[in-house]
Short mmCIF file of C-alpha atoms and ligand atoms in Angstrom, two decimals:
data_model
loop_
_atom_site.label_atom_id
_atom_site.label_comp_id
_atom_site.label_asym_id
_atom_site.label_seq_id
_atom_site.Cartn_x
_atom_site.Cartn_y
_atom_site.Cartn_z
CA MET A 1 0.25 0.39 -0.29
CA ASN A 2 0.95 3.48 -1.37
CA LYS A 3 2.48 5.08 2.29
CA ASP A 4 0.99 8.10 1.85
CA ILE A 5 -2.55 6.92 2.04
CA SER A 6 -1.64 4.89 4.86
CA ARG A 7 0.12 7.79 6.85
CA ARG A 8 -3.51 10.32 6.08
CA ASP A 9 -5.00 7.46 7.03
CA TRP A 10 -3.87 6.76 10.03
CA LEU A 11 -4.15 10.41 10.69
CA LYS A 12 -7.71 10.47 9.84
CA GLY A 13 -8.04 7.19 11.97
CA SER A 14 -6.90 9.04 14.82
CA SER A 15 -8.34 12.07 14.82
CA ALA A 16 -11.72 10.43 14.69
CA VAL A 17 -10.25 8.92 18.20
CA ALA A 18 -9.61 12.67 19.11
CA ILE A 19 -12.83 14.32 18.07
CA ALA A 20 -14.38 10.80 19.77
CA MET A 21 -12.49 11.02 23.40
CA ILE A 22 -13.48 15.38 22.82
CA ALA A 23 -17.14 14.39 22.62
CA GLY A 24 -16.64 12.01 25.61
CA SER A 25 -17.52 8.84 23.73
CA ARG A 26 -15.13 6.58 23.12
CA ALA A 27 -15.75 6.10 20.02
CA ASN A 28 -16.23 1.98 19.14
CA ALA A 29 -17.59 0.21 16.02
CA GLN A 30 -20.18 1.55 14.27
CA ASP A 31 -22.20 4.70 15.92
CA MET A 32 -22.42 8.37 14.67
CA THR A 33 -20.32 9.82 16.25
CA VAL A 34 -17.11 8.26 14.28
CA PRO A 35 -16.49 11.29 11.44
CA GLY A 36 -17.64 9.70 7.86
CA PHE A 37 -19.84 6.96 8.90
CA MET A 38 -22.68 6.06 7.50
CA PRO A 39 -25.49 3.26 8.46
CA SER A 40 -26.09 0.86 6.16
CA LYS A 41 -27.62 -2.47 5.89
CA ASP A 42 -23.75 -3.99 6.88
CA THR A 43 -22.63 -1.79 8.62
CA PRO A 44 -25.81 -1.01 10.98
CA LEU A 45 -26.84 0.75 14.00
CA ARG A 46 -27.22 -1.91 16.90
CA LEU A 47 -30.69 -0.73 18.60
CA SER A 48 -31.51 -4.40 19.09
CA SER A 49 -29.64 -6.17 21.75
CA ASN A 50 -29.42 -3.90 24.53
CA GLU A 51 -25.97 -2.85 24.02
CA ASN A 52 -23.62 -0.58 26.04
CA PRO A 53 -23.43 1.69 23.09
CA TYR A 54 -19.59 3.02 24.57
CA GLY A 55 -17.84 -0.34 25.01
CA VAL A 56 -15.55 -0.99 27.79
CA SER A 57 -13.98 1.55 29.92
CA GLN A 58 -10.70 2.53 29.80
CA ALA A 59 -10.29 1.59 33.09
CA ALA A 60 -11.09 -2.12 32.40
CA ARG A 61 -9.09 -2.80 28.98
CA GLU A 62 -5.96 -1.41 30.61
CA ALA A 63 -6.72 -4.28 33.23
CA ILE A 64 -7.48 -6.48 30.51
CA MET A 65 -3.82 -6.17 29.07
CA GLU A 66 -1.89 -6.19 32.07
CA ALA A 67 -3.77 -10.00 32.46
CA LEU A 68 -2.96 -11.27 29.08
CA GLU A 69 0.67 -11.60 30.84
CA HIS A 70 -1.08 -14.62 32.80
CA SER A 71 -3.89 -15.65 30.77
CA HIS A 72 -2.04 -18.68 29.72
CA LEU A 73 -2.15 -20.75 33.02
CA TYR A 74 -5.02 -22.63 33.81
CA SER A 75 -6.81 -21.04 37.37
CA SER A 76 -8.55 -21.97 40.11
CA ARG A 77 -12.18 -20.81 39.92
CA ARG A 78 -11.71 -19.45 43.20
CA GLU A 79 -8.86 -18.16 43.12
CA GLY A 80 -9.39 -15.52 39.31
CA GLU A 81 -12.84 -14.69 40.74
CA SER A 82 -11.59 -13.90 44.74
CA LYS A 83 -10.93 -9.71 44.56
CA LEU A 84 -14.03 -9.61 42.40
CA ALA A 85 -15.99 -11.20 44.22
CA ALA A 86 -14.63 -9.39 47.50
CA LEU A 87 -15.26 -6.15 45.79
CA LEU A 88 -19.14 -7.14 44.99
CA ALA A 89 -19.70 -8.51 47.82
CA LYS A 90 -18.77 -5.18 49.84
CA ILE A 91 -20.75 -3.60 47.35
CA GLU A 92 -23.77 -5.19 47.71
CA GLY A 93 -23.20 -5.89 51.80
CA VAL A 94 -23.60 -9.94 51.52
CA GLY A 95 -20.53 -12.60 51.98
CA ILE A 96 -18.11 -13.46 49.44
CA LYS A 97 -20.21 -17.03 49.87
CA ASN A 98 -23.05 -15.79 48.13
CA ILE A 99 -21.54 -14.83 45.07
CA THR A 100 -20.59 -17.00 42.26
CA PHE A 101 -19.91 -16.51 38.58
CA SER A 102 -20.15 -17.16 35.05
CA GLY A 103 -19.86 -16.72 31.30
CA GLY A 104 -22.94 -14.24 31.28
CA SER A 105 -25.63 -14.33 32.79
CA GLY A 106 -27.50 -16.07 30.63
CA GLU A 107 -25.30 -19.00 31.76
CA ILE A 108 -26.98 -18.15 35.45
CA LEU A 109 -30.46 -18.37 33.88
CA LYS A 110 -29.95 -21.93 32.36
CA THR A 111 -27.86 -23.63 35.15
CA LEU A 112 -31.18 -22.67 36.89
CA GLY A 113 -33.47 -24.12 34.13
CA LEU A 114 -30.70 -27.47 34.36
CA ILE A 115 -31.30 -27.72 38.67
CA THR A 116 -36.13 -27.49 37.22
CA ALA A 117 -34.81 -30.66 34.59
CA VAL A 118 -33.08 -32.83 36.61
CA GLU A 119 -34.66 -32.07 39.84
CA GLY A 120 -38.39 -31.63 38.68
CA GLY A 121 -41.10 -29.38 39.08
CA SER A 122 -42.21 -26.51 36.40
CA VAL A 123 -41.55 -22.65 36.38
CA LEU A 124 -43.74 -19.52 36.54
CA THR A 125 -42.86 -16.87 35.38
CA ALA A 126 -44.05 -13.33 33.41
CA ASP A 127 -45.05 -13.55 29.91
CA PRO A 128 -43.46 -11.38 28.30
CA THR A 129 -40.46 -11.39 29.73
CA TYR A 130 -36.91 -12.33 28.77
CA HIS A 131 -36.77 -16.26 27.08
CA GLY A 132 -33.04 -17.25 28.49
CA LEU A 133 -34.17 -19.27 31.31
CA THR A 134 -37.94 -20.82 29.44
CA ARG A 135 -36.54 -21.40 26.38
CA TYR A 136 -33.63 -23.68 28.14
CA ALA A 137 -36.04 -25.00 29.91
CA ILE A 138 -38.59 -25.84 28.22
CA ASN A 139 -36.29 -28.17 25.92
CA ARG A 140 -35.67 -29.94 28.64
CA ASN A 141 -39.11 -30.94 29.47
CA VAL A 142 -39.77 -28.13 32.60
CA GLU A 143 -43.50 -27.12 32.13
CA ILE A 144 -43.63 -23.02 31.83
CA LYS A 145 -46.43 -21.36 33.58
CA ARG A 146 -46.63 -17.93 32.08
CA VAL A 147 -49.10 -15.89 34.08
CA PRO A 148 -49.39 -11.95 31.86
CA VAL A 149 -48.64 -8.31 32.88
CA ASP A 150 -51.69 -6.29 33.60
CA ASP A 151 -52.63 -3.25 32.18
CA THR A 152 -50.19 -0.93 32.72
CA MET A 153 -47.52 -3.96 31.61
CA THR A 154 -46.53 -4.13 34.98
CA ILE A 155 -45.85 -7.89 36.36
CA ASP A 156 -48.88 -8.27 38.98
CA LEU A 157 -47.36 -10.63 42.19
CA ASP A 158 -50.98 -10.94 43.59
CA LEU A 159 -51.44 -12.78 39.97
CA PHE A 160 -48.55 -14.85 41.31
CA ARG A 161 -49.83 -16.15 44.27
CA GLU A 162 -52.84 -17.26 42.71
CA ALA A 163 -50.89 -19.04 39.42
CA TYR A 164 -48.38 -20.47 42.49
CA THR A 165 -49.66 -24.84 42.19
CA ASP A 166 -47.55 -26.98 44.47
CA ASP A 167 -45.60 -28.95 41.80
CA VAL A 168 -43.56 -25.29 40.79
CA SER A 169 -39.63 -25.19 41.53
CA ILE A 170 -38.80 -21.68 40.78
CA ILE A 171 -40.25 -18.30 40.14
CA TYR A 172 -38.43 -16.73 37.91
CA LEU A 173 -39.01 -12.99 37.61
CA VAL A 174 -36.93 -10.02 35.57
CA ASN A 175 -36.95 -6.15 37.42
CA PRO A 176 -36.98 -4.06 35.29
CA ASN A 177 -38.78 -6.27 33.31
CA ASN A 178 -37.21 -6.54 29.32
CA PRO A 179 -39.27 -6.44 26.55
CA LEU A 180 -41.52 -4.03 29.01
CA PRO A 181 -38.80 -1.95 30.58
CA THR A 182 -41.33 -1.88 34.00
CA ILE A 183 -40.47 -2.10 37.33
CA MET A 184 -42.09 -4.47 40.61
CA GLU A 185 -42.39 -1.80 44.01
CA LYS A 186 -40.18 -2.48 46.23
CA ASN A 187 -41.88 -3.51 49.10
CA LYS A 188 -44.06 -5.30 47.11
CA LEU A 189 -41.53 -7.53 45.78
CA ARG A 190 -39.74 -7.84 49.06
CA ASP A 191 -42.27 -9.22 50.84
CA PHE A 192 -43.72 -11.55 47.56
CA CYS A 193 -40.31 -13.39 47.81
CA ILE A 194 -39.64 -13.21 51.06
CA GLU A 195 -43.33 -15.23 51.48
CA MET A 196 -43.02 -17.12 48.09
CA SER A 197 -39.17 -18.30 49.00
CA LYS A 198 -40.85 -20.52 52.31
CA LYS A 199 -42.93 -22.36 49.19
CA CYS A 200 -39.88 -22.50 46.37
CA LEU A 201 -37.03 -20.41 44.47
CA VAL A 202 -37.35 -16.83 44.31
CA PHE A 203 -34.88 -15.73 40.76
CA ILE A 204 -35.02 -12.48 40.20
CA ASP A 205 -33.00 -11.16 37.07
CA GLU A 206 -31.48 -8.17 38.14
CA ALA A 207 -30.02 -7.61 34.06
CA TYR A 208 -30.93 -3.88 34.21
CA HIS A 209 -30.60 -2.47 37.56
CA GLU A 210 -27.76 -0.06 37.12
CA PHE A 211 -30.01 1.58 34.65
CA VAL A 212 -33.13 1.99 37.30
CA ASP A 213 -33.13 5.79 38.64
CA ASN A 214 -36.91 4.92 40.32
CA PRO A 215 -37.39 5.38 43.94
CA ASP A 216 -40.22 2.28 43.69
CA TYR A 217 -37.23 -0.03 42.76
CA ALA A 218 -34.92 -1.66 44.49
CA THR A 219 -32.40 -4.53 44.54
CA MET A 220 -33.72 -7.64 46.11
CA VAL A 221 -29.67 -8.38 46.74
CA PRO A 222 -29.54 -8.63 50.43
CA LEU A 223 -31.97 -10.87 50.65
CA THR A 224 -30.10 -13.32 49.18
CA ALA A 225 -27.73 -13.90 52.77
CA THR A 226 -30.34 -13.70 54.08
CA HIS A 227 -32.90 -15.89 53.33
CA GLU A 228 -32.21 -19.17 52.10
CA ASN A 229 -34.15 -19.58 48.60
CA ILE A 230 -33.61 -16.46 46.75
CA VAL A 231 -31.53 -15.78 44.02
CA VAL A 232 -30.19 -12.68 42.24
CA ALA A 233 -28.65 -12.57 39.06
CA ARG A 234 -26.37 -9.72 37.54
CA THR A 235 -24.58 -9.05 34.57
CA ALA A 236 -21.29 -6.69 33.09
CA SER A 237 -22.73 -7.07 29.90
CA LYS A 238 -25.16 -3.78 29.66
CA ILE A 239 -23.65 -0.55 32.20
CA HIS A 240 -19.85 -2.05 32.16
CA GLY A 241 -20.00 -3.52 28.01
CA PHE A 242 -18.64 -6.95 28.73
CA ALA A 243 -21.68 -8.15 26.33
CA GLY A 244 -19.06 -10.29 24.28
CA ILE A 245 -16.22 -10.51 27.17
CA ARG A 246 -19.08 -12.74 29.48
CA LEU A 247 -19.24 -12.23 32.82
CA GLY A 248 -22.45 -12.53 35.12
CA VAL A 249 -23.03 -12.26 38.80
CA ALA A 250 -25.39 -15.13 40.94
CA TYR A 251 -26.75 -14.31 44.68
CA GLY A 252 -27.59 -16.39 47.17
CA SER A 253 -27.48 -18.23 49.77
CA GLU A 254 -24.47 -20.44 50.39
CA MET A 255 -26.98 -23.69 49.73
CA TRP A 256 -28.47 -21.98 46.16
CA ILE A 257 -24.60 -21.19 44.92
CA GLU A 258 -22.97 -24.40 46.27
CA LYS A 259 -25.60 -26.04 43.99
CA ILE A 260 -24.97 -23.52 40.57
CA ASN A 261 -22.19 -24.44 41.32
CA GLU A 262 -21.94 -27.97 41.16
CA TYR A 263 -24.37 -27.90 37.53
CA ILE A 264 -22.68 -25.19 35.97
CA THR A 265 -21.19 -25.84 32.62
CA GLY A 266 -19.05 -23.09 31.60
CA SER A 267 -17.70 -20.44 33.79
CA THR A 268 -16.63 -16.60 33.31
CA ASN A 269 -12.36 -16.28 33.01
CA GLN A 270 -9.33 -14.29 34.38
CA LEU A 271 -9.71 -11.37 31.41
CA ALA A 272 -13.63 -10.29 32.43
CA CYS A 273 -12.96 -10.92 35.98
CA SER A 274 -10.01 -8.95 35.96
CA GLY A 275 -11.45 -6.55 33.34
CA ALA A 276 -14.69 -6.24 36.03
CA LEU A 277 -12.84 -5.55 39.10
CA ALA A 278 -11.42 -2.11 37.09
CA SER A 279 -14.77 -1.37 35.75
CA TYR A 280 -17.17 -1.91 38.77
CA ARG A 281 -14.07 0.33 40.36
CA ASP A 282 -14.65 3.17 38.02
CA THR A 283 -17.68 4.77 38.28
CA ASP A 284 -17.20 7.84 36.74
CA THR A 285 -17.50 5.78 33.46
CA GLN A 286 -20.37 4.37 34.96
CA LYS A 287 -22.17 7.77 35.65
CA PHE A 288 -21.33 8.53 32.26
CA VAL A 289 -22.76 5.66 30.71
CA LEU A 290 -26.28 6.68 32.62
CA GLN A 291 -26.17 10.01 31.86
CA LYS A 292 -25.80 9.60 27.77
CA ASN A 293 -28.43 6.79 28.54
CA ARG A 294 -30.53 9.44 29.56
CA GLU A 295 -30.08 11.95 26.82
CA SER A 296 -30.82 9.42 24.70
CA LYS A 297 -33.63 8.48 26.30
CA GLU A 298 -34.95 11.90 26.12
CA ILE A 299 -34.71 12.85 22.23
CA VAL A 300 -36.92 8.99 21.86
CA TYR A 301 -39.45 10.70 24.05
CA ASN A 302 -39.19 13.90 22.86
CA LEU A 303 -40.01 12.29 19.49
CA PHE A 304 -42.87 9.85 20.36
CA ASP A 305 -44.92 13.16 22.66
CA LYS A 306 -44.84 14.87 19.22
CA HIS A 307 -45.58 12.50 17.67
CA ASN A 308 -48.93 10.81 20.50
CA VAL A 309 -46.87 7.40 20.14
CA ARG A 310 -47.68 5.37 22.91
CA TYR A 311 -44.30 4.13 24.89
CA MET A 312 -43.41 2.79 28.23
CA LYS A 313 -41.20 4.95 30.22
CA SER A 314 -38.03 2.98 30.69
CA ASN A 315 -36.19 2.23 33.71
CA THR A 316 -33.47 0.47 31.22
CA ASN A 317 -31.78 0.99 28.49
CA PHE A 318 -33.88 0.11 25.70
CA ILE A 319 -37.81 2.11 25.06
CA PHE A 320 -40.65 -0.36 23.95
CA PHE A 321 -43.15 1.20 21.95
CA GLU A 322 -46.64 0.79 19.57
CA THR A 323 -46.03 1.35 15.97
CA GLY A 324 -49.33 -0.70 14.55
CA ILE A 325 -47.75 -1.93 12.82
CA ASP A 326 -47.08 -5.47 12.47
CA VAL A 327 -43.03 -5.66 14.09
CA ASN A 328 -41.22 -7.99 11.01
CA GLU A 329 -42.25 -5.14 9.10
CA VAL A 330 -41.08 -2.31 11.42
CA ARG A 331 -37.89 -4.08 11.32
CA GLU A 332 -37.22 -4.48 7.59
CA ARG A 333 -38.34 -0.77 7.84
CA PHE A 334 -35.64 0.22 9.61
CA GLN A 335 -33.02 -2.22 8.45
CA LYS A 336 -33.19 -0.19 5.04
CA HIS A 337 -31.39 2.49 6.40
CA GLY A 338 -28.75 0.62 8.58
CA ILE A 339 -30.31 0.44 11.83
CA LEU A 340 -32.07 -2.78 13.99
CA VAL A 341 -34.52 -3.07 16.57
CA GLY A 342 -35.42 -4.93 18.84
CA ARG A 343 -37.22 -8.92 17.49
CA GLN A 344 -41.40 -9.76 18.35
CA PHE A 345 -42.42 -9.88 21.62
CA PRO A 346 -45.99 -12.01 21.68
CA PRO A 347 -48.38 -10.36 22.37
CA TYR A 348 -46.73 -7.47 21.84
CA LEU A 349 -46.60 -7.99 18.08
CA THR A 350 -47.38 -4.10 17.15
CA TRP A 351 -44.84 -3.02 19.59
CA CYS A 352 -41.35 -2.26 19.06
CA ARG A 353 -38.39 -2.21 21.72
CA VAL A 354 -35.65 0.07 20.37
CA SER A 355 -31.78 -0.29 22.76
CA MET A 356 -30.63 3.24 23.42
CA GLY A 357 -27.30 4.12 21.31
CA LYS A 358 -25.49 7.38 21.63
CA PRO A 359 -27.65 10.92 21.47
CA GLU A 360 -26.16 11.33 18.56
CA ASP A 361 -27.60 7.45 17.15
CA MET A 362 -30.68 8.85 18.30
CA GLU A 363 -31.12 11.95 16.32
CA TYR A 364 -30.59 9.51 13.47
CA PHE A 365 -33.03 6.83 14.60
CA ALA A 366 -35.25 10.15 15.18
CA GLN A 367 -35.23 11.09 11.48
CA ILE A 368 -35.52 7.95 10.04
CA TYR A 369 -38.78 7.33 12.42
CA GLU A 370 -40.13 10.59 11.18
CA LYS A 371 -39.69 8.99 7.22
CA GLU A 372 -40.70 5.84 7.17
CA PHE A 373 -43.57 6.17 9.71
CA VAL A 374 -44.52 10.00 9.62
CA SER A 375 -47.03 10.49 6.45
N1 PLP B 1 -31.38 -10.91 31.81
C1 PLP B 1 -31.92 -10.32 31.21
C2 PLP B 1 -33.07 -9.49 31.45
C3 PLP B 1 -31.59 -10.25 29.90
O1 PLP B 1 -32.32 -8.79 29.52
C4 PLP B 1 -30.25 -10.63 29.16
C5 PLP B 1 -29.45 -10.20 27.72
O2 PLP B 1 -29.98 -9.24 27.43
C6 PLP B 1 -30.09 -11.27 30.28
C7 PLP B 1 -30.26 -11.61 31.58
C8 PLP B 1 -28.80 -12.03 29.61
O3 PLP B 1 -27.08 -11.54 29.43
P1 PLP B 1 -25.61 -11.22 29.22
O4 PLP B 1 -25.78 -13.33 29.19
O5 PLP B 1 -25.35 -11.21 28.13
O6 PLP B 1 -25.43 -11.21 30.76
#
């Protein structure tokens, strides 16, 4: 390759990074803050999987690079993860024996599905909700009982009490829920967990915990240290941008943590643990991501308010909105312009889930929305 061209490209590349850093955006792959980038079918904006558009923090990148030095060595599960467990135990106010790790929280969900398949019982969950546990359990012949959300698209815990039968071994609740970004009121949920955990495992999936800014919400992690049958899953995939690195966390009683460790077939790894240790300490970057997520949501709320579109105020990094059009068609119409949005979420087949990208991405989303859906 001609030297001048590669030098020019290099200069172009480095100035793009500089501009992105000035904008505080830590440019990663494809987004509207990268000069000259135009979304297309081949290089789309990924507003479909609730990922973190800012990627892994600088502190985590450096920690991962450092950890590479000893990543050729096997390490015992406990040895590699103990520093991270100590940090999280301190942050959450539980013991290190109340914590275990996995390659993404999806693995915790599947492990609990596996335990149900092997040890017996059925799963009671909301409709709609995240599919990670139920899809895995169904394939292993576990019966799934579903309780529809109420008129406000919120999980109604009294309906769960009514739906409970003696064969239920796990109640799986996602809080905030996905694809509906609603929460369960904290006192009602705490009472429910304490009451129902006398009968079966109550499993709360808090994948979007860090994004909630709502006085009615509270984490159930503290209960896991004091009550035998409550497990909470968290993930580093969202606020920490570890979706491709893979780190999930389960909080539970010693009995449940031991059982999960016994059944789990995968694991996380040294690079993920070292990166996460730096990332969980890096509260400035977390605050930055939250602030940007709020700005992105404001852009989309304003768009939908302007056009009288029904949507859910979000406790997460995605928004659920009504289009009145089959979601598969909606996806195609966005995709033409290089935007990926969420899949079908029955029974809301004329609603759509859009994940928050950077504010600049959401300005583009708003432009395309107006072009395609406002006549
Ligand atoms: N739980 C919920 C509610 C999710 O939305 C997701 C992913 O989007 C997961 C669990 C799985 O996340 P991961 O396996 O990346 O930790």
